[in-house]
Coordinates of N, CA and C and ligand atoms in Angstrom, one line a residue:
M1 N 0.7 -1.1 -0.3 CA 0.0 0.3 0.0 C 1.3 0.8 -0.1
S2 N 0.5 2.4 -1.0 CA 1.2 3.5 -0.8 C 1.1 4.3 0.4
T3 N 1.6 5.4 1.2 CA 1.8 5.8 2.4 C 0.1 6.5 2.6
I4 N 0.0 7.5 1.2 CA -1.6 8.0 1.8 C -3.0 6.9 2.1
A5 N -2.7 5.6 0.9 CA -3.6 4.6 1.2 C -3.8 4.0 2.4
D6 N -2.3 4.2 3.4 CA -2.1 3.6 4.5 C -2.7 4.2 5.7
N7 N -2.6 5.7 5.4 CA -2.8 7.1 6.1 C -4.7 6.4 6.1
L8 N -5.0 6.5 5.0 CA -6.7 6.9 4.7 C -7.2 5.3 5.8
S9 N -6.3 4.1 5.6 CA -7.2 2.7 6.3 C -7.0 3.6 8.1
T10 N -5.9 4.1 8.3 CA -6.0 4.7 10.0 C -6.6 5.8 10.2
L11 N -7.2 6.2 9.1 CA -7.7 7.9 9.2 C -9.9 6.6 9.5
T12 N -9.6 5.9 8.6 CA -11.0 5.5 8.7 C -11.3 4.7 9.9
A13 N -10.4 4.0 10.5 CA -10.3 3.6 11.6 C -11.0 4.7 12.5
R14 N -9.8 5.9 12.7 CA -9.9 6.4 13.6 C -11.6 6.9 13.4
I15 N -12.1 7.2 12.6 CA -13.4 7.6 12.0 C -14.3 6.9 12.4
S16 N -14.1 6.1 12.3 CA -15.2 4.2 12.9 C -14.9 4.6 14.2
A17 N -14.1 4.4 14.7 CA -14.0 4.4 16.0 C -14.7 5.7 17.3
A18 N -14.2 6.8 16.5 CA -15.0 8.1 17.3 C -16.0 8.0 17.5
A19 N -16.8 7.2 16.3 CA -18.5 7.2 16.0 C -19.0 6.1 16.4
K20 N -18.8 5.2 16.5 CA -18.8 4.1 17.4 C -19.3 5.3 19.3
A21 N -17.4 5.5 19.2 CA -17.9 6.1 20.7 C -19.3 7.1 20.8
A22 N -18.8 7.6 20.2 CA -20.5 8.2 20.6 C -22.2 8.5 19.7
G23 N -21.8 6.8 19.1 CA -23.0 6.0 19.3 C -24.0 6.3 17.9
R24 N -23.1 7.0 16.5 CA -22.7 7.9 15.6 C -22.5 6.6 14.4
A25 N -22.9 6.0 13.8 CA -23.4 5.5 12.6 C -22.4 6.1 11.6
P26 N -20.4 5.2 11.2 CA -19.8 5.8 10.2 C -19.6 6.6 9.5
S27 N -20.7 6.1 8.8 CA -21.5 6.8 7.4 C -21.7 8.7 7.6
D28 N -22.4 8.9 8.8 CA -22.8 10.0 8.9 C -21.4 10.8 8.8
I29 N -20.6 10.4 9.0 CA -19.6 11.6 9.4 C -18.3 11.2 7.5
R30 N -17.7 12.4 6.7 CA -17.6 12.2 6.0 C -16.1 12.8 5.6
L31 N -15.1 12.3 4.6 CA -14.2 12.9 4.9 C -13.6 14.2 4.1
L32 N -12.9 15.1 4.4 CA -12.6 16.0 3.4 C -11.1 15.9 3.3
A33 N -10.4 15.8 2.4 CA -9.4 15.7 1.8 C -8.8 17.1 1.6
V34 N -7.9 17.9 2.7 CA -7.1 18.8 2.5 C -5.7 18.6 1.6
S35 N -6.2 19.2 0.8 CA -4.8 19.0 0.2 C -3.9 20.0 -0.2
K36 N -4.0 21.3 0.4 CA -2.9 22.6 -0.1 C -1.6 22.3 0.3
T37 N -0.5 22.8 -0.8 CA 0.2 22.6 -0.8 C 1.0 21.4 -1.1
K38 N -0.2 20.3 -1.3 CA 0.5 18.5 -2.0 C 0.1 19.0 -3.9
P39 N 1.1 17.5 -4.6 CA 1.1 18.1 -5.2 C -0.4 17.4 -6.0
A40 N -0.5 17.7 -7.0 CA -1.7 16.5 -7.7 C -1.7 15.2 -7.6
A41 N -0.5 15.0 -8.0 CA -0.2 13.3 -7.3 C -0.6 13.1 -6.6
A42 N -0.9 13.4 -5.5 CA -1.0 12.6 -4.3 C -2.3 12.6 -3.9
V43 N -3.2 13.4 -5.0 CA -4.6 13.9 -5.3 C -5.1 13.0 -6.1
R44 N -4.3 12.2 -7.0 CA -4.8 11.4 -7.8 C -4.4 10.1 -6.4
E45 N -3.4 9.8 -6.2 CA -2.8 8.6 -5.2 C -4.0 8.7 -4.3
A46 N -4.9 9.6 -4.0 CA -5.5 9.6 -2.3 C -7.1 9.2 -2.5
F47 N -7.7 9.4 -4.8 CA -8.2 9.4 -5.4 C -8.5 7.6 -5.4
A48 N -7.8 7.2 -5.7 CA -7.1 5.5 -5.8 C -7.0 5.0 -4.5
A49 N -7.2 5.7 -3.8 CA -7.5 4.9 -2.1 C -9.0 4.6 -1.7
G50 N -9.8 5.4 -2.5 CA -11.1 5.7 -2.4 C -11.7 7.5 -2.0
V51 N -10.8 8.2 -2.0 CA -11.0 9.7 -1.4 C -11.8 10.4 -2.6
R52 N -12.7 11.0 -2.6 CA -14.0 11.3 -3.9 C -13.6 13.1 -3.4
D53 N -13.7 13.4 -1.6 CA -14.0 14.7 -1.7 C -12.8 15.8 -1.2
V54 N -12.2 16.8 -2.3 CA -11.1 17.2 -2.0 C -11.5 19.5 -1.2
G55 N -10.7 19.4 -0.5 CA -10.7 20.7 -0.2 C -9.4 21.7 0.0
E56 N -9.4 22.3 -1.1 CA -8.1 23.5 -1.3 C -8.7 25.1 -0.3
N57 N -7.2 26.0 -0.3 CA -7.4 27.3 0.3 C -6.9 28.2 -0.7
Y58 N -5.9 27.4 -1.2 CA -5.9 28.7 -2.1 C -5.9 28.2 -3.4
L59 N -6.6 29.9 -4.3 CA -8.0 29.6 -5.9 C -6.8 29.3 -6.3
Q60 N -5.4 29.5 -6.5 CA -4.7 29.3 -7.7 C -3.9 27.9 -7.6
E61 N -3.8 27.8 -6.9 CA -3.4 26.6 -6.2 C -4.5 25.0 -7.0
A62 N -5.4 25.8 -6.2 CA -6.9 24.5 -6.6 C -6.7 24.2 -7.7
L63 N -6.9 25.7 -9.1 CA -7.4 25.0 -10.1 C -6.5 25.3 -11.4
N64 N -5.0 25.1 -10.4 CA -4.1 24.4 -11.4 C -4.1 23.1 -10.8
K65 N -4.2 22.0 -9.6 CA -4.7 21.1 -9.2 C -5.6 20.6 -10.2
Q66 N -7.0 21.4 -10.5 CA -8.0 20.8 -11.0 C -8.3 20.4 -12.1
G67 N -6.7 21.8 -13.2 CA -6.7 21.4 -14.9 C -5.7 20.1 -14.9
E68 N -5.3 19.6 -13.8 CA -4.6 17.8 -13.6 C -5.0 17.1 -13.5
L69 N -6.4 16.8 -13.1 CA -7.3 15.4 -12.2 C -8.7 16.4 -12.9
T70 N -8.5 16.8 -14.5 CA -10.2 17.0 -15.1 C -10.5 15.1 -14.7
D71 N -9.5 14.3 -15.9 CA -9.9 12.5 -15.9 C -11.1 12.2 -14.5
L72 N -10.7 13.0 -12.9 CA -10.9 12.2 -11.8 C -12.7 13.1 -11.7
P73 N -13.5 11.8 -11.2 CA -14.8 12.3 -10.4 C -14.7 13.4 -9.5
L74 N -14.3 14.2 -9.1 CA -14.0 14.6 -7.2 C -15.0 15.6 -7.8
T75 N -15.0 15.8 -6.1 CA -15.7 16.9 -5.7 C -15.1 17.9 -5.0
W76 N -14.9 18.9 -5.3 CA -13.8 20.0 -5.0 C -14.9 21.0 -4.0
H77 N -13.8 21.3 -2.6 CA -14.4 22.2 -1.8 C -13.5 23.2 -1.8
F78 N -14.3 24.2 -1.3 CA -13.1 25.6 -0.9 C -13.4 26.1 0.4
I79 N -12.2 26.0 1.3 CA -12.3 25.8 2.6 C -11.1 27.3 3.1
G80 N -10.6 28.5 2.2 CA -10.3 29.0 2.4 C -10.4 30.4 2.4
P81 N -9.8 31.5 3.2 CA -10.2 32.7 3.4 C -10.4 33.5 1.8
I82 N -11.9 34.0 1.6 CA -12.5 34.6 0.5 C -12.0 36.0 0.2
Q83 N -11.2 36.5 -0.3 CA -12.2 38.0 -1.1 C -12.2 37.9 -2.4
S84 N -12.8 39.2 -2.4 CA -14.1 40.0 -3.0 C -13.4 39.4 -4.7
N85 N -12.5 39.7 -5.5 CA -11.7 38.9 -6.1 C -12.0 37.7 -7.0
K86 N -12.0 36.8 -5.7 CA -11.9 35.5 -6.2 C -12.7 35.1 -6.2
T87 N -14.2 35.2 -6.4 CA -15.7 34.6 -5.6 C -16.1 34.6 -6.9
R88 N -15.9 35.0 -8.5 CA -16.5 34.2 -9.6 C -15.7 32.9 -10.1
A89 N -14.1 32.8 -9.6 CA -13.9 31.7 -10.4 C -14.3 30.9 -9.0
I90 N -14.5 30.1 -7.8 CA -15.2 29.8 -6.9 C -16.0 29.6 -6.8
A91 N -17.2 30.5 -7.6 CA -18.2 30.0 -7.7 C -18.5 28.9 -8.9
E92 N -17.6 28.8 -9.9 CA -16.8 28.6 -11.3 C -16.8 27.2 -11.3
H93 N -16.1 27.0 -10.5 CA -14.5 25.7 -10.1 C -14.9 24.9 -9.0
F94 N -15.9 25.5 -7.6 CA -16.3 24.3 -6.9 C -16.9 24.2 -6.5
D95 N -18.1 23.3 -5.8 CA -19.1 22.6 -5.1 C -19.3 22.9 -3.8
W96 N -18.4 23.1 -3.1 CA -19.2 23.0 -1.3 C -17.7 24.9 -1.2
V97 N -18.3 25.4 -0.6 CA -17.6 26.5 0.5 C -17.5 26.7 1.7
H98 N -16.8 26.3 2.4 CA -16.8 26.0 3.8 C -16.6 27.6 5.0
S99 N -16.0 28.4 3.9 CA -15.2 29.3 4.9 C -16.4 30.9 4.6
V100 N -17.3 30.6 4.4 CA -18.3 31.7 4.1 C -18.4 32.7 5.3
D101 N -17.9 34.1 5.2 CA -18.0 34.7 6.5 C -18.8 36.3 6.8
R102 N -18.9 36.4 5.7 CA -19.7 37.7 5.2 C -20.5 37.7 4.2
L103 N -21.7 38.5 4.1 CA -22.5 38.5 3.0 C -22.1 39.2 1.9
K104 N -21.2 39.7 1.9 CA -21.1 40.4 0.7 C -20.9 39.6 0.0
I105 N -19.6 38.3 0.0 CA -18.6 37.2 -0.3 C -19.8 36.4 -0.5
A106 N -21.0 36.2 0.3 CA -22.4 35.1 -0.3 C -23.0 35.7 -1.4
Q107 N -23.7 36.7 -1.2 CA -24.2 37.4 -2.6 C -23.7 37.4 -3.8
R108 N -22.2 37.6 -3.7 CA -20.9 37.6 -4.7 C -21.5 36.2 -6.0
L109 N -21.2 34.7 -4.7 CA -21.5 33.7 -5.2 C -22.4 33.1 -5.7
S110 N -23.6 33.8 -4.9 CA -24.8 33.8 -5.6 C -24.7 34.2 -7.1
E111 N -24.7 35.4 -7.0 CA -25.0 35.9 -8.6 C -24.3 35.5 -9.1
Q112 N -22.6 34.8 -8.6 CA -21.8 34.3 -9.9 C -21.6 33.0 -10.5
R113 N -22.7 32.5 -9.5 CA -23.1 30.8 -9.7 C -23.0 30.2 -10.8
P114 N -22.6 29.8 -11.9 CA -23.4 29.4 -13.4 C -24.1 28.4 -13.1
E115 N -25.7 29.4 -14.7 CA -27.0 28.7 -14.6 C -27.2 27.1 -14.6
G116 N -26.0 26.7 -15.1 CA -25.6 25.0 -15.2 C -25.7 24.5 -14.1
L117 N -25.0 24.7 -13.5 CA -24.4 23.8 -12.0 C -25.1 24.2 -11.6
T118 N -25.7 23.2 -10.5 CA -26.6 22.9 -9.2 C -26.2 24.2 -8.1
P119 N -27.1 24.9 -6.9 CA -26.5 26.0 -6.4 C -25.3 25.4 -5.3
L120 N -25.0 26.2 -5.2 CA -23.2 26.0 -4.4 C -23.7 25.7 -3.0
S121 N -23.0 24.8 -2.6 CA -23.9 24.2 -1.1 C -22.6 25.0 -0.4
I122 N -23.1 25.6 1.6 CA -22.5 26.5 1.4 C -22.6 26.3 3.1
C123 N -21.2 26.7 3.7 CA -20.9 26.6 5.3 C -20.2 28.0 5.9
L124 N -20.6 28.5 6.7 CA -20.8 29.8 7.2 C -19.8 29.4 8.6
Q125 N -18.4 29.8 8.1 CA -17.4 29.6 8.8 C -17.9 30.7 10.7
V126 N -17.9 30.1 11.0 CA -18.3 31.0 12.4 C -16.9 30.9 13.7
N127 N -17.0 31.8 14.2 CA -15.6 31.9 15.4 C -16.6 31.6 16.7
V128 N -15.8 30.7 17.2 CA -16.0 30.5 18.7 C -14.7 30.7 19.6
S129 N -13.5 31.7 19.2 CA -12.6 31.3 19.8 C -11.7 33.0 20.3
G130 N -12.9 33.4 19.9 CA -12.4 35.2 20.1 C -12.0 35.7 19.4
E131 N -11.4 36.3 20.3 CA -10.2 37.4 19.8 C -8.7 36.3 18.7
T132 N -8.8 35.0 19.2 CA -7.4 34.9 18.7 C -7.4 33.8 17.5
S133 N -8.5 33.9 16.7 CA -9.0 33.6 15.1 C -9.1 35.0 14.4
K134 N -9.0 35.3 13.3 CA -9.3 36.3 12.4 C -10.8 36.0 11.5
S135 N -10.6 34.7 10.9 CA -11.5 34.4 10.5 C -12.8 33.9 11.1
G136 N -13.8 34.1 10.3 CA -15.5 33.0 10.8 C -16.2 34.9 11.5
C137 N -17.7 34.4 10.9 CA -18.1 35.6 11.7 C -18.5 35.5 13.2
T138 N -18.6 36.1 14.1 CA -18.7 36.5 15.5 C -20.2 35.2 15.7
P139 N -21.2 34.5 16.5 CA -21.8 34.2 17.4 C -22.6 35.1 17.2
E140 N -22.7 36.3 17.8 CA -23.7 37.5 17.8 C -24.6 38.1 16.0
E141 N -23.1 37.9 15.1 CA -23.7 37.7 14.2 C -23.8 36.5 13.1
L142 N -23.7 35.6 14.1 CA -24.4 35.0 13.1 C -26.1 33.9 12.3
P143 N -26.4 35.1 13.2 CA -28.7 34.5 12.5 C -28.6 35.3 12.0
A144 N -28.4 36.0 12.3 CA -29.3 37.8 10.6 C -27.8 37.1 9.9
L145 N -26.8 37.0 9.7 CA -26.2 36.3 8.9 C -26.8 35.2 7.9
A146 N -27.1 34.2 8.9 CA -27.5 33.0 8.4 C -28.9 32.9 7.7
S147 N -29.7 34.1 7.8 CA -30.6 33.9 7.0 C -31.1 34.5 5.8
A148 N -29.3 35.4 5.8 CA -29.7 36.2 4.9 C -29.2 35.3 3.5
I149 N -28.2 34.3 4.1 CA -27.9 33.4 3.3 C -28.4 32.0 2.6
A150 N -29.7 32.2 3.5 CA -30.3 31.0 3.6 C -31.4 31.4 2.1
A151 N -31.6 33.2 2.2 CA -32.2 33.1 1.0 C -31.5 33.5 -0.2
L152 N -30.6 33.7 -0.4 CA -30.0 33.4 -1.4 C -30.0 32.9 -2.3
P153 N -30.5 32.5 -3.6 CA -31.3 31.9 -4.7 C -30.2 31.0 -4.8
R154 N -29.4 31.0 -5.3 CA -28.2 30.3 -5.9 C -26.9 29.8 -5.0
L155 N -27.5 29.8 -3.4 CA -26.5 29.1 -2.7 C -27.8 28.3 -1.9
R156 N -26.9 26.9 -1.4 CA -27.7 26.1 -0.9 C -26.6 25.8 1.0
L157 N -27.5 26.7 1.4 CA -26.3 26.7 3.3 C -27.1 25.7 3.5
R158 N -26.0 24.8 4.2 CA -26.1 23.6 4.6 C -25.5 23.8 6.1
G159 N -24.9 24.4 6.4 CA -24.2 24.5 8.2 C -23.3 25.6 8.6
L160 N -23.0 24.7 9.1 CA -21.6 26.1 10.1 C -20.4 25.0 10.0
M161 N -19.4 25.8 9.6 CA -17.5 25.1 9.8 C -16.9 26.5 10.9
A162 N -16.6 25.8 11.7 CA -15.6 26.4 12.7 C -14.3 25.2 13.0
I163 N -13.0 26.7 13.2 CA -11.2 26.0 13.7 C -11.6 26.6 14.8
P164 N -11.5 25.6 16.0 CA -11.4 26.1 17.1 C -9.6 26.3 17.4
E165 N -9.8 27.4 18.0 CA -8.3 28.0 18.7 C -7.4 25.7 19.0
P166 N -6.2 25.7 18.6 CA -5.7 24.6 18.5 C -5.6 24.2 20.3
T167 N -5.7 22.8 20.4 CA -5.4 22.6 21.7 C -5.1 21.1 21.8
D168 N -4.4 20.4 22.8 CA -4.3 18.9 23.0 C -5.6 18.5 24.5
D169 N -6.2 19.4 24.9 CA -6.9 19.2 25.5 C -9.1 18.4 25.6
R170 N -8.7 17.9 25.3 CA -10.2 16.9 24.8 C -11.1 17.4 25.7
A171 N -10.9 17.8 26.8 CA -11.9 18.4 27.1 C -12.8 19.9 26.5
A172 N -11.4 21.0 26.6 CA -11.6 22.1 25.5 C -12.0 22.5 24.1
Q173 N -11.6 20.7 23.2 CA -11.7 21.0 22.3 C -13.3 20.1 22.2
E174 N -13.8 19.6 22.5 CA -15.0 19.2 22.6 C -16.0 20.7 23.5
A175 N -15.5 20.9 23.9 CA -16.3 22.4 24.2 C -16.6 23.4 23.4
A176 N -15.6 23.1 22.6 CA -15.7 24.6 20.8 C -16.9 24.1 20.3
F177 N -16.3 22.5 20.0 CA -17.5 21.8 19.0 C -19.0 21.6 19.5
A178 N -18.9 21.9 21.2 CA -20.3 21.8 20.7 C -21.0 22.7 21.0
R179 N -20.1 23.9 21.3 CA -20.8 25.5 21.3 C -20.9 25.7 19.9
V180 N -20.2 25.1 18.6 CA -20.7 25.3 17.5 C -22.3 24.9 16.8
R181 N -21.8 22.9 17.7 CA -23.3 22.6 17.3 C -24.7 23.5 18.0
E182 N -24.1 23.8 19.6 CA -25.4 24.8 19.7 C -25.9 25.7 19.3
L183 N -25.0 26.2 18.4 CA -24.8 28.1 17.7 C -26.0 27.6 16.7
Q184 N -25.6 26.2 15.8 CA -26.4 25.9 14.5 C -28.1 25.8 15.2
D185 N -27.6 25.1 15.9 CA -29.3 24.2 16.6 C -30.4 25.3 16.6
S186 N -29.5 27.2 17.4 CA -30.7 27.8 17.9 C -30.3 28.4 16.4
L187 N -30.3 28.5 15.6 CA -30.7 29.1 14.3 C -31.7 28.6 14.1
G188 N -32.1 27.2 13.9 CA -33.5 26.9 13.7 C -33.9 26.8 12.4
L189 N -33.0 27.0 11.5 CA -33.4 26.4 9.7 C -33.2 25.0 10.0
S190 N -33.4 24.1 8.8 CA -32.8 22.7 8.7 C -31.7 23.2 7.6
L191 N -30.6 22.3 9.0 CA -29.2 22.1 8.3 C -28.5 21.0 8.1
D192 N -27.9 20.6 7.2 CA -27.7 19.3 7.7 C -26.2 19.3 7.7
T193 N -25.3 19.8 7.7 CA -23.7 20.1 8.0 C -22.9 20.5 9.1
L194 N -22.3 19.8 10.1 CA -21.3 20.2 10.7 C -19.8 20.7 10.2
S195 N -19.2 21.4 9.5 CA -17.9 20.4 9.2 C -16.7 21.1 10.3
M196 N -16.5 20.3 10.9 CA -15.3 20.5 12.4 C -13.8 19.4 12.4
G197 N -13.5 20.0 12.6 CA -12.1 18.4 13.0 C -11.6 18.7 12.1
M198 N -10.1 18.2 12.7 CA -8.7 18.3 11.3 C -7.8 16.8 12.1
S199 N -6.8 17.0 12.1 CA -5.9 15.8 12.2 C -5.7 15.7 13.3
H200 N -6.0 17.3 14.4 CA -5.2 16.5 15.7 C -6.5 16.7 17.1
D201 N -7.7 16.9 16.4 CA -9.4 17.0 17.2 C -10.4 16.4 16.3
L202 N -10.2 15.6 15.1 CA -11.4 14.8 14.7 C -12.1 13.9 15.6
E203 N -11.6 13.2 16.5 CA -12.5 12.6 17.4 C -13.2 13.5 18.2
A204 N -13.2 14.7 19.0 CA -13.8 15.6 20.0 C -14.9 15.8 18.5
A205 N -14.6 16.3 17.5 CA -15.6 16.8 16.3 C -16.5 16.0 16.3
I206 N -15.7 14.9 16.2 CA -17.1 13.7 15.7 C -17.9 13.3 17.3
A207 N -17.4 13.4 18.2 CA -18.4 13.2 19.8 C -19.3 14.2 19.5
Q208 N -19.1 15.5 19.0 CA -19.8 16.5 19.2 C -20.8 16.8 17.6
G209 N -20.8 15.4 16.7 CA -21.8 15.9 15.4 C -21.1 16.6 14.4
A210 N -20.0 16.5 14.2 CA -18.8 16.7 13.2 C -20.0 16.1 11.6
T211 N -19.8 16.4 10.5 CA -20.9 15.3 9.4 C -19.4 15.3 8.4
W212 N -18.8 17.0 8.4 CA -17.5 16.8 7.5 C -16.1 16.8 8.4
V213 N -15.1 16.0 8.7 CA -14.0 15.9 8.4 C -12.8 16.5 8.3
R214 N -12.1 17.9 8.1 CA -11.5 18.2 7.2 C -9.9 17.9 7.7
I215 N -9.3 16.9 6.7 CA -7.9 15.8 7.1 C -7.0 16.5 6.3
G216 N -6.1 17.3 6.7 CA -4.5 16.9 5.7 C -3.9 16.5 6.1
T217 N -2.9 16.5 7.4 CA -1.5 16.0 7.6 C -2.3 15.0 8.2
A218 N -3.0 14.9 8.7 CA -3.2 12.4 8.9 C -3.4 12.0 7.7
L219 N -3.6 12.5 6.5 CA -3.5 11.8 5.0 C -2.6 11.7 4.0
F220 N -2.1 13.4 4.1 CA -1.0 13.4 3.0 C 0.3 13.6 3.9
G221 N 0.7 13.9 5.1 CA 1.8 13.7 5.3 C 1.5 15.4 5.8
A222 N 3.2 16.0 6.6 CA 3.0 16.9 7.3 C 3.5 18.1 6.1
R223 N 2.9 19.4 6.1 CA 2.9 19.9 4.7 C 4.5 20.6 5.1
D224 N 5.3 21.3 3.6 CA 6.2 22.0 4.0 C 5.9 23.3 3.1
Y225 N 5.4 24.4 3.8 CA 5.1 25.3 2.8 C 6.6 26.7 2.7
G226 N 7.9 25.5 3.0 CA 8.9 26.5 2.0 C 8.9 26.1 0.6
Q227 N 8.4 24.6 0.0 CA 8.2 24.2 -1.2 C 7.9 25.4 -2.2
P228 N 8.0 25.9 -3.2 CA 7.1 26.3 -4.2 C 6.5 25.8 -4.7
Ligands
LIG1 C1 -5.1 22.9 6.3 C2 -6.8 23.1 6.2 C3 -7.2 21.5 7.5 C4 -6.1 20.6 7.6 O1 -5.0 20.8 8.8 P1 -4.3 19.4 9.6 O2 -4.5 19.8 10.4 O3 -3.4 19.0 8.0 O4 -5.2 17.9 9.4 C5 -8.5 21.7 7.5 N1 -9.3 23.1 7.0 C6 -8.4 23.7 7.1 C7 -9.5 24.5 6.8 C8 -7.4 23.9 7.1 O5 -6.9 25.0 6.5

């Protein structure tokens, strides 16, 4: 087995064990393979091992990889910070966006989503770690933002996404993810997605209801930002 296939089977076992510990069906948790900084060849290897959903943070890097992988039936997710001048390409080249945190960006994505494609699936990113994180709307902004986005015609609001402050304390991890779930429940919208949990905290996220876990390092290995 390749390293990536090997990592995927370890990861699948972690996800299953966490699901069972939480009394959930493992099939309710989906794996988003986060391939930022990794070459198209690594994504191809992950596809061969069974990965179908890929998450990217940087638009140009993602478009380059998509161009090299047009033969694979992958679903592409945008998970990075979004500048206004990038919304058109995101609306045209992705199926999901997990990192929407402003109405202006959502409006542009809705206007620019091509008619021939299904509505773009959206997760609203919420900041549950206060000042330590710059991305994500505040819990206070969330209700109005969620209703406004749910009303946009070419988007489908699926749920919330969060990246809590990293910690090794399992109780603190769970408390942050529980807060995201409670915020989602308090919206009273019919939402089916909680995008939360990464390589180091997926067990806590699954215990608190994650439906997508976004995994980079545990699948593809450590990232080297020094490489071009
Ligand atoms: C990089 C990244 C991930 C994956 O993180 P790992 O710790 O490598 O699993 C998940 N979500 C987002 C938004 C990221 O930027």
